[in-house]
Coordinates of N, CA and C and ligand atoms in Angstrom, one line a residue:
M1 N 0.9 -1.2 0.0 CA 0.1 0.0 0.0 C 0.8 1.2 0.0
G2 N 0.6 2.2 -0.9 CA 1.4 3.3 -1.0 C 1.2 4.4 0.1
I3 N 2.1 5.4 0.2 CA 1.8 6.3 1.2 C 0.5 7.1 1.0
K4 N 0.2 7.5 -0.2 CA -0.9 8.3 -0.3 C -2.3 7.5 -0.1
M5 N -2.3 6.2 -0.5 CA -3.2 5.4 -0.1 C -3.5 5.3 1.3
V6 N -2.6 5.1 1.9 CA -2.7 4.8 3.5 C -3.4 6.1 4.1
Y7 N -3.2 7.3 3.4 CA -3.6 8.5 4.1 C -5.2 8.5 4.1
L8 N -5.9 7.7 3.4 CA -7.3 7.6 3.6 C -7.6 7.0 4.9
M9 N -6.8 6.4 5.6 CA -6.9 6.1 7.0 C -6.9 7.3 7.9
N10 N -7.2 7.2 9.1 CA -7.2 8.4 10.0 C -5.6 8.8 10.1
E11 N -5.4 10.0 10.5 CA -4.0 10.5 10.3 C -3.1 9.9 11.3
L12 N -3.5 9.5 12.5 CA -2.6 8.9 13.4 C -2.1 7.4 12.8
D13 N -3.2 6.7 12.3 CA -2.9 5.4 11.6 C -2.0 5.5 10.5
H14 N -2.4 6.5 9.8 CA -1.5 6.7 8.5 C 0.0 7.0 8.9
W15 N 0.3 8.0 9.7 CA 1.7 8.2 10.1 C 2.5 7.0 10.9
E16 N 1.7 6.4 11.8 CA 2.3 5.3 12.4 C 2.4 4.0 11.6
T17 N 1.7 4.0 10.5 CA 1.8 2.8 9.6 C 3.1 3.2 8.7
C18 N 3.4 4.4 8.2 CA 4.4 4.8 7.6 C 5.7 4.4 8.4
Y19 N 5.7 4.9 9.7 CA 6.9 4.5 10.5 C 7.2 3.1 10.7
Q20 N 6.2 2.2 10.9 CA 6.2 0.7 11.1 C 6.7 0.2 9.9
N21 N 6.2 0.6 8.8 CA 6.7 0.0 7.5 C 8.1 0.6 6.9
K22 N 8.5 1.5 7.6 CA 9.8 2.2 7.2 C 9.6 2.9 6.0
E23 N 8.5 3.4 5.6 CA 8.1 4.1 4.4 C 8.2 5.6 4.7
T24 N 9.4 6.1 5.0 CA 9.6 7.6 5.4 C 10.4 8.3 4.4
P25 N 10.0 8.5 3.2 CA 10.9 9.2 2.2 C 11.3 10.6 2.7
W26 N 10.5 11.3 3.6 CA 10.9 12.6 3.8 C 12.0 12.6 4.9
D27 N 12.4 11.5 5.4 CA 13.5 11.6 6.4 C 14.8 11.2 5.7
K28 N 15.7 12.3 5.8 CA 16.9 12.3 5.0 C 18.1 11.9 5.8
G29 N 17.8 11.6 7.0 CA 18.9 11.2 8.0 C 19.7 12.3 8.5
E30 N 19.3 13.5 8.4 CA 20.0 14.6 8.9 C 19.0 15.8 9.1
A31 N 19.4 16.8 9.8 CA 18.6 18.0 10.0 C 18.4 18.7 8.7
S32 N 17.3 19.6 8.7 CA 17.1 20.4 7.5 C 18.3 21.4 7.3
P33 N 18.9 21.3 6.1 CA 20.0 22.3 5.8 C 19.7 23.6 6.2
G34 N 18.6 24.1 5.8 CA 18.1 25.5 6.2 C 18.3 25.8 7.7
L35 N 17.9 24.7 8.4 CA 18.0 25.1 10.0 C 19.5 25.0 10.3
V36 N 20.3 24.1 9.9 CA 21.7 24.0 10.2 C 22.4 25.3 10.0
D37 N 22.1 25.9 8.7 CA 22.7 27.1 8.3 C 22.3 28.3 9.3
F38 N 20.9 28.3 9.5 CA 20.4 29.3 10.5 C 21.1 29.3 11.8
L39 N 21.3 28.2 12.4 CA 21.9 28.1 13.8 C 23.4 28.5 13.8
V40 N 24.1 28.2 12.6 CA 25.5 28.7 12.5 C 25.4 30.2 12.4
D41 N 24.5 30.6 11.4 CA 24.5 32.3 11.1 C 24.1 33.0 12.2
N42 N 23.2 32.4 13.2 CA 22.7 33.1 14.3 C 23.2 32.6 15.7
S43 N 24.6 32.3 15.8 CA 25.0 31.8 17.0 C 24.9 32.6 18.2
E44 N 24.7 33.8 18.2 CA 24.5 34.8 19.2 C 23.1 34.8 19.9
L45 N 22.2 33.9 19.3 CA 20.8 34.0 19.9 C 20.8 33.5 21.3
K46 N 20.0 34.2 22.1 CA 19.8 33.6 23.5 C 19.3 32.1 23.5
K47 N 19.8 31.2 24.3 CA 19.5 29.8 24.3 C 18.2 29.6 25.0
G48 N 17.2 29.6 24.5 CA 15.7 29.3 25.1 C 15.4 27.9 24.9
T49 N 13.9 27.9 25.0 CA 13.2 26.7 24.7 C 12.7 26.5 23.4
V50 N 12.8 25.3 22.8 CA 12.3 25.2 21.3 C 11.4 23.9 21.3
C51 N 10.4 24.0 20.5 CA 9.6 22.8 20.3 C 9.5 22.6 18.9
V52 N 9.7 21.4 18.3 CA 9.5 21.0 16.9 C 8.4 20.0 16.7
P53 N 7.2 20.6 16.2 CA 6.1 19.8 16.1 C 6.2 18.8 14.8
G54 N 5.6 17.6 14.9 CA 5.8 16.7 13.8 C 7.3 16.4 13.5
C55 N 8.0 16.1 14.6 CA 9.3 16.1 14.6 C 9.9 14.8 13.9
G56 N 9.1 13.7 13.8 CA 9.6 12.5 13.2 C 10.7 11.9 14.1
I57 N 11.8 11.6 13.5 CA 12.8 10.8 14.2 C 13.8 11.8 14.9
G58 N 13.5 13.1 14.8 CA 14.1 14.0 15.7 C 15.4 14.8 15.3
H59 N 15.8 14.6 14.0 CA 16.9 15.2 13.6 C 17.0 16.7 13.7
D60 N 16.0 17.5 13.6 CA 16.0 19.0 13.8 C 16.1 19.2 15.3
V61 N 15.4 18.4 16.2 CA 15.4 18.6 17.6 C 16.8 18.5 18.1
L62 N 17.6 17.5 17.6 CA 19.0 17.2 18.0 C 19.8 18.5 17.5
A63 N 19.5 19.0 16.2 CA 20.4 20.1 15.9 C 20.2 21.3 16.8
W64 N 18.9 21.6 17.3 CA 18.7 22.8 18.2 C 19.5 22.4 19.6
A65 N 19.4 21.3 19.9 CA 19.9 20.8 21.3 C 21.5 21.0 21.2
S66 N 22.1 20.6 20.1 CA 23.5 20.7 19.9 C 24.1 22.1 19.9
K67 N 23.2 23.2 19.7 CA 23.7 24.4 19.8 C 23.2 25.0 21.0
G68 N 22.7 24.3 22.1 CA 22.6 24.8 23.4 C 21.2 25.1 23.9
F69 N 20.2 24.9 22.9 CA 18.8 25.1 23.4 C 18.2 24.0 23.9
E70 N 17.1 24.3 24.9 CA 16.3 23.2 25.4 C 15.3 22.7 24.5
A71 N 15.6 21.6 23.8 CA 14.8 21.2 22.7 C 13.9 20.0 22.9
S72 N 12.7 20.1 22.4 CA 11.8 18.9 22.5 C 11.1 18.8 21.3
G73 N 10.6 17.6 20.9 CA 9.9 17.3 19.8 C 8.5 16.8 20.1
V74 N 7.5 17.0 19.4 CA 6.1 16.3 19.4 C 5.7 15.7 18.2
D75 N 5.2 14.5 18.3 CA 4.8 13.7 17.1 C 3.7 12.8 17.7
I76 N 2.7 12.6 16.5 CA 1.5 11.9 16.8 C 1.7 10.4 16.8
A77 N 2.8 10.0 16.1 CA 3.0 8.7 15.8 C 3.9 8.0 16.8
P78 N 3.3 7.0 17.6 CA 4.2 6.4 18.7 C 5.5 5.9 18.2
S79 N 5.5 5.2 17.0 CA 6.8 4.7 16.5 C 7.9 5.8 16.2
A80 N 7.3 6.9 15.7 CA 8.5 8.0 15.5 C 9.0 8.4 16.8
V81 N 8.2 8.7 17.9 CA 8.6 9.0 19.2 C 9.7 8.2 19.8
E82 N 9.3 6.8 19.6 CA 10.1 5.8 20.2 C 11.5 5.7 19.5
R83 N 11.3 5.9 18.1 CA 12.7 6.0 17.3 C 13.5 7.2 17.6
A84 N 12.8 8.3 17.7 CA 13.4 9.5 18.2 C 14.3 9.4 19.4
R85 N 13.5 8.9 20.4 CA 14.3 8.8 21.8 C 15.4 7.7 21.7
E86 N 15.2 6.7 21.0 CA 16.4 5.7 20.7 C 17.6 6.6 20.0
H87 N 17.2 7.3 19.0 CA 18.3 8.0 18.2 C 19.1 9.0 19.1
A88 N 18.3 9.7 19.9 CA 18.9 10.6 20.8 C 19.6 10.1 22.0
S89 N 19.3 8.7 22.4 CA 20.0 8.3 23.7 C 21.6 8.3 23.4
G90 N 22.1 8.7 24.4 CA 23.6 8.7 24.4 C 24.4 9.9 23.7
K91 N 23.4 10.7 23.0 CA 23.9 11.9 22.5 C 24.5 12.9 23.6
A92 N 25.3 13.8 23.2 CA 26.0 14.6 24.2 C 24.9 15.6 24.6
H93 N 23.9 16.0 23.8 CA 23.2 17.1 24.2 C 21.7 16.7 24.4
A94 N 21.2 16.9 25.7 CA 19.9 16.3 26.1 C 18.7 17.0 25.3
C95 N 17.7 16.2 25.1 CA 16.4 16.7 24.5 C 15.4 15.8 24.8
S96 N 14.2 16.1 24.5 CA 13.1 15.3 24.9 C 12.1 15.1 23.7
F97 N 11.3 14.0 23.8 CA 10.3 13.7 22.8 C 9.0 13.3 23.5
H98 N 7.9 13.9 22.9 CA 6.5 13.7 23.5 C 5.6 13.2 22.4
L99 N 4.7 12.3 22.8 CA 3.7 11.7 21.9 C 2.5 12.7 22.1
G100 N 1.9 13.3 21.0 CA 1.0 14.2 21.1 C 0.3 14.7 19.8
N101 N -0.8 15.3 19.8 CA -1.4 15.9 18.5 C -1.1 17.5 18.9
F102 N -0.1 17.9 18.1 CA 0.3 19.2 18.3 C -1.0 20.3 18.0
L103 N -1.8 19.9 17.1 CA -2.8 20.7 16.6 C -4.0 21.0 17.8
N104 N -4.1 19.9 18.6 CA -5.3 20.0 19.5 C -4.8 20.5 21.0
E105 N -3.6 20.1 21.2 CA -3.1 20.2 22.6 C -2.5 21.6 22.9
S106 N -2.2 21.8 24.2 CA -1.4 23.1 24.7 C -0.3 22.6 25.5
P107 N 0.8 23.4 25.4 CA 1.9 23.1 26.3 C 1.7 23.5 27.6
E108 N 2.5 22.8 28.6 CA 2.5 23.3 30.0 C 3.0 24.7 30.1
S109 N 4.0 25.1 29.4 CA 4.4 26.6 29.3 C 4.7 26.7 27.8
P110 N 4.4 27.8 27.1 CA 4.7 28.1 25.9 C 6.2 28.3 25.5
F111 N 6.6 28.1 24.4 CA 8.1 28.0 24.0 C 8.6 29.5 23.4
D112 N 10.0 29.6 23.6 CA 10.6 30.6 23.1 C 10.6 30.6 21.5
W113 N 10.7 29.4 21.0 CA 10.8 29.0 19.6 C 10.0 27.8 19.3
V114 N 9.3 27.9 18.1 CA 8.7 26.6 17.4 C 9.5 26.6 16.1
F115 N 9.9 25.4 15.8 CA 10.6 25.3 14.5 C 9.6 24.2 13.7
E116 N 9.3 24.6 12.4 CA 8.5 23.9 11.6 C 9.4 23.5 10.3
H117 N 9.2 22.2 10.0 CA 9.9 21.5 8.9 C 9.0 20.2 8.4
T118 N 8.4 20.3 7.3 CA 7.5 19.4 6.8 C 6.5 18.9 7.5
F119 N 5.9 19.8 8.3 CA 4.7 19.7 9.2 C 3.5 20.3 8.6
Y120 N 3.6 21.5 8.1 CA 2.6 22.3 7.5 C 2.1 21.6 6.3
C121 N 3.1 21.0 5.7 CA 2.7 20.3 4.3 C 2.1 18.8 4.5
A122 N 2.3 18.4 5.8 CA 1.9 17.0 6.2 C 0.5 17.0 6.5
I123 N -0.1 18.1 7.1 CA -1.6 18.0 7.6 C -2.4 18.3 6.5
Q124 N -3.7 18.1 6.5 CA -4.6 18.4 5.6 C -4.8 19.9 5.3
P125 N -4.8 20.4 4.2 CA -5.0 22.0 4.2 C -6.1 22.5 4.9
D126 N -7.3 21.8 5.2 CA -8.4 22.3 5.9 C -8.0 22.4 7.5
Q127 N -6.8 22.0 7.8 CA -6.4 22.1 9.3 C -5.6 23.3 9.4
R128 N -5.2 24.0 8.4 CA -4.2 25.1 8.5 C -4.6 26.2 9.5
N129 N -5.9 26.4 9.8 CA -6.3 27.4 10.7 C -6.0 26.7 12.0
D130 N -6.2 25.5 12.4 CA -6.1 24.8 13.5 C -4.4 24.9 13.9
Y131 N -3.6 24.7 12.7 CA -2.2 24.9 12.9 C -1.9 26.4 13.3
L132 N -2.5 27.3 12.7 CA -2.3 28.6 13.2 C -2.7 28.8 14.6
Q133 N -3.7 28.5 15.0 CA -4.0 28.7 16.4 C -3.3 27.8 17.3
A134 N -2.8 26.6 16.9 CA -1.8 26.0 17.8 C -0.6 26.8 18.0
M135 N 0.0 27.3 16.8 CA 1.2 28.1 16.9 C 1.0 29.3 18.0
L136 N -0.1 29.9 17.9 CA -0.4 30.9 18.9 C -0.5 30.5 20.3
R137 N -0.9 29.2 20.4 CA -0.8 28.7 21.9 C 0.5 28.1 22.4
W138 N 1.5 27.7 21.3 CA 2.6 27.1 21.8 C 3.9 28.0 21.8
I139 N 3.7 29.1 21.3 CA 4.7 30.2 21.4 C 4.4 31.3 22.3
K140 N 5.3 31.6 23.2 CA 5.2 32.7 24.1 C 5.2 34.0 23.5
P141 N 4.6 35.1 24.1 CA 4.6 36.5 23.6 C 6.1 36.9 23.4
G142 N 6.6 37.3 22.4 CA 7.9 37.7 22.1 C 8.7 36.6 21.6
G143 N 8.1 35.4 21.4 CA 8.7 34.2 20.8 C 8.7 34.2 19.3
S144 N 9.3 33.3 18.8 CA 9.6 33.1 17.3 C 9.0 31.9 16.7
L145 N 8.5 31.9 15.5 CA 8.2 30.7 14.7 C 9.2 30.8 13.5
L146 N 10.0 29.6 13.4 CA 10.9 29.5 12.3 C 10.4 28.4 11.5
A147 N 10.1 28.7 10.2 CA 9.5 27.7 9.3 C 10.1 27.7 8.1
V148 N 10.3 26.3 7.7 CA 10.7 25.9 6.3 C 9.6 25.4 5.6
H149 N 9.1 26.3 4.6 CA 7.9 25.8 3.9 C 8.2 25.1 2.5
Y150 N 7.4 24.4 2.1 CA 7.7 23.5 0.8 C 6.7 24.1 -0.3
L151 N 7.1 24.8 -1.1 CA 6.4 25.5 -2.1 C 6.3 24.6 -3.4
I152 N 5.4 23.7 -3.2 CA 5.1 22.8 -4.4 C 3.5 23.0 -4.7
P153 N 3.2 22.5 -6.0 CA 1.7 22.8 -6.3 C 0.8 21.7 -5.9
D154 N 1.4 20.6 -5.3 CA 0.6 19.3 -5.1 C -0.7 19.6 -4.2
E155 N -1.8 19.0 -4.7 CA -3.0 19.0 -3.9 C -3.3 17.7 -3.4
D156 N -2.7 16.6 -3.8 CA -3.1 15.3 -3.5 C -1.9 14.7 -2.5
G157 N -1.7 15.5 -1.6 CA -0.6 15.1 -0.7 C -1.1 13.9 0.4
P158 N -0.3 13.8 1.3 CA 0.8 14.5 1.8 C 2.0 14.2 0.9
P159 N 2.9 15.2 0.6 CA 2.9 16.7 1.1 C 1.8 17.4 0.3
F160 N 1.2 18.2 0.9 CA 0.2 19.3 0.3 C 1.1 20.5 0.1
G161 N 0.9 21.1 -1.2 CA 1.7 22.3 -1.5 C 1.2 23.5 -0.9
T162 N 1.9 24.5 -1.0 CA 1.5 25.9 -0.5 C 2.2 26.9 -1.5
T163 N 1.9 28.1 -1.2 CA 2.6 29.3 -2.0 C 3.2 30.3 -1.0
R164 N 4.1 31.1 -1.4 CA 4.7 32.2 -0.5 C 3.5 33.1 -0.1
D165 N 2.7 33.4 -0.9 CA 1.5 34.4 -0.6 C 0.6 33.7 0.3
E166 N 0.3 32.3 0.1 CA -0.8 31.7 1.1 C -0.2 31.7 2.5
V167 N 1.2 31.6 2.6 CA 1.8 31.5 4.0 C 1.7 32.9 4.6
F168 N 2.1 33.8 3.7 CA 2.2 35.3 4.2 C 0.9 35.7 4.7
Q169 N -0.3 35.3 3.9 CA -1.6 36.0 4.3 C -2.0 35.2 5.6
R170 N -1.7 34.0 5.7 CA -2.1 33.2 7.0 C -1.4 33.8 8.2
F171 N -0.2 34.0 8.1 CA 0.5 34.5 9.4 C 0.8 35.8 9.8
S172 N 0.7 36.6 8.6 CA 1.1 38.1 8.8 C 0.1 38.8 9.8
P173 N -1.1 38.5 9.8 CA -2.1 39.2 10.8 C -1.7 38.9 12.3
H174 N -1.0 37.9 12.5 CA -0.6 37.4 13.8 C 0.8 37.4 14.4
F175 N 1.7 37.5 13.3 CA 3.0 37.5 13.7 C 3.7 38.6 12.8
E176 N 4.8 39.2 13.3 CA 5.7 40.0 12.6 C 6.7 39.3 11.8
L177 N 6.9 39.6 10.6 CA 7.8 38.8 9.7 C 9.2 39.6 9.9
K178 N 10.2 38.8 10.4 CA 11.4 39.4 10.7 C 12.3 39.2 9.5
K179 N 12.2 37.9 8.7 CA 13.0 37.8 7.7 C 12.4 36.6 6.9
E180 N 12.6 36.6 5.5 CA 12.3 35.4 4.6 C 13.3 35.3 3.7
W181 N 13.6 34.0 3.2 CA 14.7 33.8 2.5 C 14.7 32.4 1.8
V182 N 15.4 32.0 0.6 CA 15.4 30.8 0.1 C 16.5 30.0 0.8
P183 N 16.3 28.9 1.5 CA 17.4 28.3 2.2 C 18.2 27.3 1.3
R184 N 19.5 26.8 1.8 CA 20.0 25.6 1.4 C 19.0 24.4 1.6
S185 N 19.0 23.6 0.7 CA 17.9 22.4 0.8 C 18.5 21.1 0.6
Y186 N 18.0 20.0 1.0 CA 18.3 18.7 0.4 C 18.3 18.8 -1.1
P187 N 19.1 17.9 -1.7 CA 19.2 18.0 -3.2 C 17.9 17.9 -4.0
N188 N 16.9 17.1 -3.6 CA 15.6 17.1 -4.2 C 14.7 18.1 -4.0
R189 N 14.9 19.0 -3.0 CA 14.1 20.2 -2.7 C 14.6 21.4 -3.1
T190 N 15.8 21.4 -3.7 CA 16.6 22.8 -3.9 C 15.6 23.7 -4.8
G191 N 15.5 24.9 -4.3 CA 14.7 25.9 -4.9 C 13.2 25.8 -4.6
L192 N 12.9 24.7 -3.8 CA 11.4 24.6 -3.7 C 11.0 24.9 -2.2
E193 N 12.0 25.4 -1.4 CA 11.7 25.6 0.0 C 12.0 27.1 0.2
R194 N 11.2 27.7 1.3 CA 11.3 29.1 1.6 C 11.3 29.2 3.1
M195 N 12.2 30.0 3.7 CA 12.2 30.0 5.3 C 11.7 31.4 5.6
F196 N 10.8 31.3 6.8 CA 10.2 32.5 7.4 C 10.4 32.5 8.8
W197 N 11.0 33.7 9.2 CA 11.2 33.9 10.6 C 10.2 34.9 11.2
W198 N 9.3 34.3 11.9 CA 8.2 35.2 12.4 C 8.2 35.6 14.0
C199 N 8.0 36.7 14.4 CA 8.0 36.9 15.9 C 6.6 37.2 16.3
K200 N 6.3 36.6 17.5 CA 4.9 36.8 18.0 C 4.9 38.0 18.8
P201 N 4.0 39.0 18.7 CA 4.2 40.2 19.4 C 4.1 40.0 20.7
L202 N 4.6 41.0 21.6 CA 4.5 40.8 23.1 C 3.1 41.2 23.6
Ligands
LIG1 C1 6.3 14.4 6.5 S1 6.7 13.9 8.2 C2 8.0 14.9 8.7 C3 8.8 14.5 9.9 C4 9.9 15.3 10.2 N1 9.7 16.8 10.4 C5 11.1 15.3 9.2 O1 11.4 16.1 8.4 O2 11.7 14.3 9.3 C6 5.4 14.6 9.1 C7 5.3 14.2 10.6 O3 4.2 14.9 11.4 C8 3.8 14.1 12.3 N2 2.3 14.5 12.5 C9 1.3 14.5 11.6 N3 0.2 15.1 12.2 C10 0.7 15.5 13.4 C11 -0.1 16.2 14.5 N4 -1.4 16.6 14.4 N5 0.7 16.3 15.6 C12 1.9 16.0 15.8 N6 2.7 15.3 14.8 C13 1.9 15.2 13.7 C14 3.9 12.7 11.6 O4 3.8 11.6 12.4 C15 5.2 12.8 11.0 O5 6.3 12.3 11.8

């Protein structure tokens, strides 16, 4: 059964089945190149808390932790969380992983940062307002949303495509755009990604 066929199941079953069957083509075995460069280029940032929703096996969480941030990941698929914990065990920089539905839940305390990578494109497009509301709950006033968006036309996802304008129109009424740029990407996504650094007003 292909990945898109499985998505006819409910979302939890879909993602859990992908991880159990090791059908995870989005996982490149390393953190997002755009994030890696961002952390190098902004090494002076205050080291706060960061949450990575839809963290999968946790490469991006580990990248934040390796730079001194208190990093945690949230994923809806039990097998992803289990593998993320295994992958992170014994690494020099501590981080944590939690099983949950980022779109419905609220954090015990909101985060300084939320980092988005292949999560917005993974959910159903009609859940994008839930995603916005979740971001407003999970990020503290004065905190940041750092996002790598996948600008593809696909409507039969996941991944579901988006455009620069759709992203801007959804987030700009609620966040101040600090910067946007085309990041370095995995080879098969070169030129298809755009990063946005949003600040939630105080
Ligand atoms: C395309 S994968 C990307 C995983 C990871 N960001 C990466 O790049 O390797 C999407 C991830 O989002 C998770 N996910 C989907 N819906 C979710 C939700 N509502 N809450 C938390 N995680 C979710 C899936 O289990 C999956 O791990």
